[in-house]
Amino acid sequence: MATEITFVAIKPDGVQRGLVGEILSRFERKGFKLVGLKQLTPTKELAEKHYGVHRERPFFDGLVEFITSGPVVAMAWEGDGVIASARKLIGATKPLEADPGTIRGDLAINIGRNVIHGSDGPQTAQFELGLWFQPSELNQWDPSDQIWRVEP
Ligand code: UDP
Ligand code: MG
């Protein structure tokens, strides 16, 4: 499994509900490496680019309004297979269909307030990381317990 980096964001509802620590710790405990982290209130331009694939959908305007309504916590997580694994940790888009044990399954009810975003594939991850982070904001570092994270 190749080492990848993915983009994850705690949406304004997750920040307002005090779920930042809970969500960060789920990715940390899984074993992924945090390589980027910041809080920002996205501009309309950033939000429209980020959700550009949904531009024609009826929920687009409301989604952009919501995501720009307050601070978001943007994260970059690195690890083997992290792109697909993060989507598993996050759970299905509709929280009522998300399995218990997933972030949305445990912490959310409504599709329009589903707490967290995660890139859905390698190309999306690359696009979203470039959109939300400057290259200088992504850190290269070796965890001191790296020996316990890799295949023996
Ligand atoms: N969304 C919504 N209504 C819908 C479908 C999606 O409000 O009917 C929102 C929801 O917050 C979702 C986001 O739009 O997380 C992006 O939709 P997508 O299908 O890409 O889901 P995700 O990748 O976040 O699971
Ligand atoms: Mg998506």
XYZ file of C-alpha atoms and ligand atoms in Angstrom:
178
model
C 0.000 0.000 0.000
C 1.479 3.323 -1.065
C 2.024 6.237 1.287
C -0.515 8.917 0.475
C -1.670 12.262 1.824
C -5.335 13.177 2.018
C -7.313 16.301 2.823
C -9.776 16.245 5.704
C -11.767 19.181 7.074
C -13.916 19.546 10.159
C -16.879 21.595 8.977
C -18.287 24.567 10.926
C -20.823 22.347 12.750
C -18.030 20.100 14.029
C -16.054 23.105 15.262
C -19.110 24.734 16.879
C -20.068 21.461 18.594
C -16.616 21.080 20.142
C -15.738 17.927 18.198
C -12.277 19.006 16.985
C -10.314 17.048 19.599
C -12.494 13.960 19.245
C -12.044 13.893 15.470
C -8.293 14.614 15.507
C -7.782 11.844 18.016
C -9.567 9.268 15.859
C -7.077 9.845 13.019
C -4.127 9.939 15.427
C -5.178 6.745 17.179
C -5.633 4.976 13.846
C -1.935 5.621 13.232
C -1.993 8.282 10.553
C 0.502 11.145 10.644
C -0.680 14.740 10.878
C 1.277 16.769 8.305
C -0.915 19.882 8.058
C -3.349 21.610 10.410
C -4.970 25.036 10.481
C -8.204 26.795 11.283
C -9.744 29.212 8.810
C -13.094 30.599 7.735
C -13.199 29.733 4.037
C -13.919 32.444 1.496
C -16.828 31.955 -0.899
C -14.290 31.529 -3.697
C -12.483 28.715 -1.867
C -15.757 26.985 -0.951
C -17.082 27.175 -4.519
C -13.850 25.703 -5.885
C -13.781 22.988 -3.230
C -17.350 21.917 -3.970
C -17.126 22.734 -7.704
C -18.244 19.238 -8.760
C -21.581 19.898 -7.019
C -22.146 23.294 -8.682
C -25.314 22.185 -10.498
C -26.832 20.377 -7.503
C -29.795 21.931 -5.651
C -27.933 21.923 -2.334
C -24.879 23.793 -3.707
C -25.723 27.347 -2.577
C -26.746 26.222 0.911
C -23.618 24.094 1.198
C -21.352 27.007 0.259
C -23.198 29.298 2.668
C -22.812 26.768 5.472
C -19.135 25.977 4.889
C -18.253 29.689 4.825
C -20.338 30.457 7.935
C -17.518 30.005 10.446
C -14.187 28.392 11.161
C -13.245 25.092 9.555
C -10.322 22.964 10.731
C -8.305 21.867 7.690
C -6.023 18.870 8.019
C -3.574 16.895 5.924
C -3.067 13.279 7.017
C -0.359 10.969 5.711
C -0.089 7.206 5.736
C -0.456 3.966 3.815
C -3.812 3.940 2.067
C -4.961 6.983 4.002
C -7.270 8.312 1.270
C -9.671 5.356 1.301
C -9.135 4.674 4.990
C -10.088 8.241 5.953
C -13.339 7.845 4.019
C -14.012 4.677 6.045
C -13.284 6.445 9.326
C -15.606 9.270 8.228
C -18.505 7.028 7.143
C -21.332 7.444 4.645
C -22.452 10.890 3.493
C -25.904 10.395 5.050
C -25.171 10.116 8.765
C -28.214 7.931 9.423
C -26.733 5.414 6.965
C -23.202 5.736 8.343
C -22.112 2.748 10.412
C -21.732 3.182 14.167
C -18.025 3.508 14.897
C -17.551 5.974 12.047
C -17.325 9.704 12.718
C -20.607 10.510 10.977
C -22.225 7.353 12.359
C -21.337 8.343 15.899
C -21.523 12.126 15.814
C -24.059 13.300 13.223
C -27.692 13.015 12.134
C -28.208 15.298 9.117
C -26.634 15.150 5.657
C -26.306 18.931 5.533
C -24.543 18.954 8.904
C -22.360 15.881 8.651
C -19.396 17.321 10.570
C -16.488 16.380 8.327
C -15.137 16.264 4.775
C -12.587 13.853 3.315
C -11.133 13.619 -0.202
C -12.738 10.798 -2.190
C -9.750 9.709 -4.316
C -6.113 10.412 -5.229
C -6.901 13.152 -7.749
C -9.368 14.878 -5.444
C -6.840 14.677 -2.600
C -4.170 16.357 -4.705
C -6.595 19.047 -5.892
C -7.972 19.761 -2.411
C -4.575 19.787 -0.669
C -3.398 22.337 -3.251
C -6.530 24.404 -2.745
C -6.411 24.554 1.066
C -2.684 24.427 1.865
C 0.448 26.190 0.709
C 3.305 23.708 0.108
C 5.166 25.333 3.041
C 2.243 24.472 5.365
C 2.740 20.731 4.822
C 5.353 19.251 7.124
C 7.738 16.375 6.610
C 8.618 14.594 9.819
C 9.339 11.123 11.141
C 7.326 10.010 14.165
C 9.645 8.664 16.847
C 7.483 5.522 17.026
C 7.616 4.929 13.262
C 8.951 1.406 13.826
C 5.539 0.412 15.226
C 3.612 1.800 12.251
C 5.216 -0.132 9.401
C 4.932 -3.695 8.176
C 7.467 -5.811 10.109
N -24.860 17.380 0.727
C -26.084 17.893 1.077
N -27.217 17.356 0.518
C -27.157 16.315 -0.364
C -25.902 15.786 -0.712
C -24.760 16.353 -0.152
O -26.171 18.824 1.872
O -28.201 15.860 -0.826
C -23.653 17.959 1.312
C -23.116 17.093 2.435
O -22.687 17.947 3.490
C -21.934 16.394 1.807
C -21.462 17.442 0.789
O -22.657 18.053 0.332
O -20.947 16.056 2.752
C -20.701 16.891 -0.381
O -21.437 15.841 -0.960
P -20.718 14.485 -1.389
O -21.705 13.671 -2.137
O -19.426 14.806 -2.057
O -20.470 13.774 0.029
P -19.125 13.504 0.869
O -18.000 13.345 -0.126
O -18.934 14.672 1.797
O -19.410 12.231 1.639
Mg -17.419 14.410 -1.784
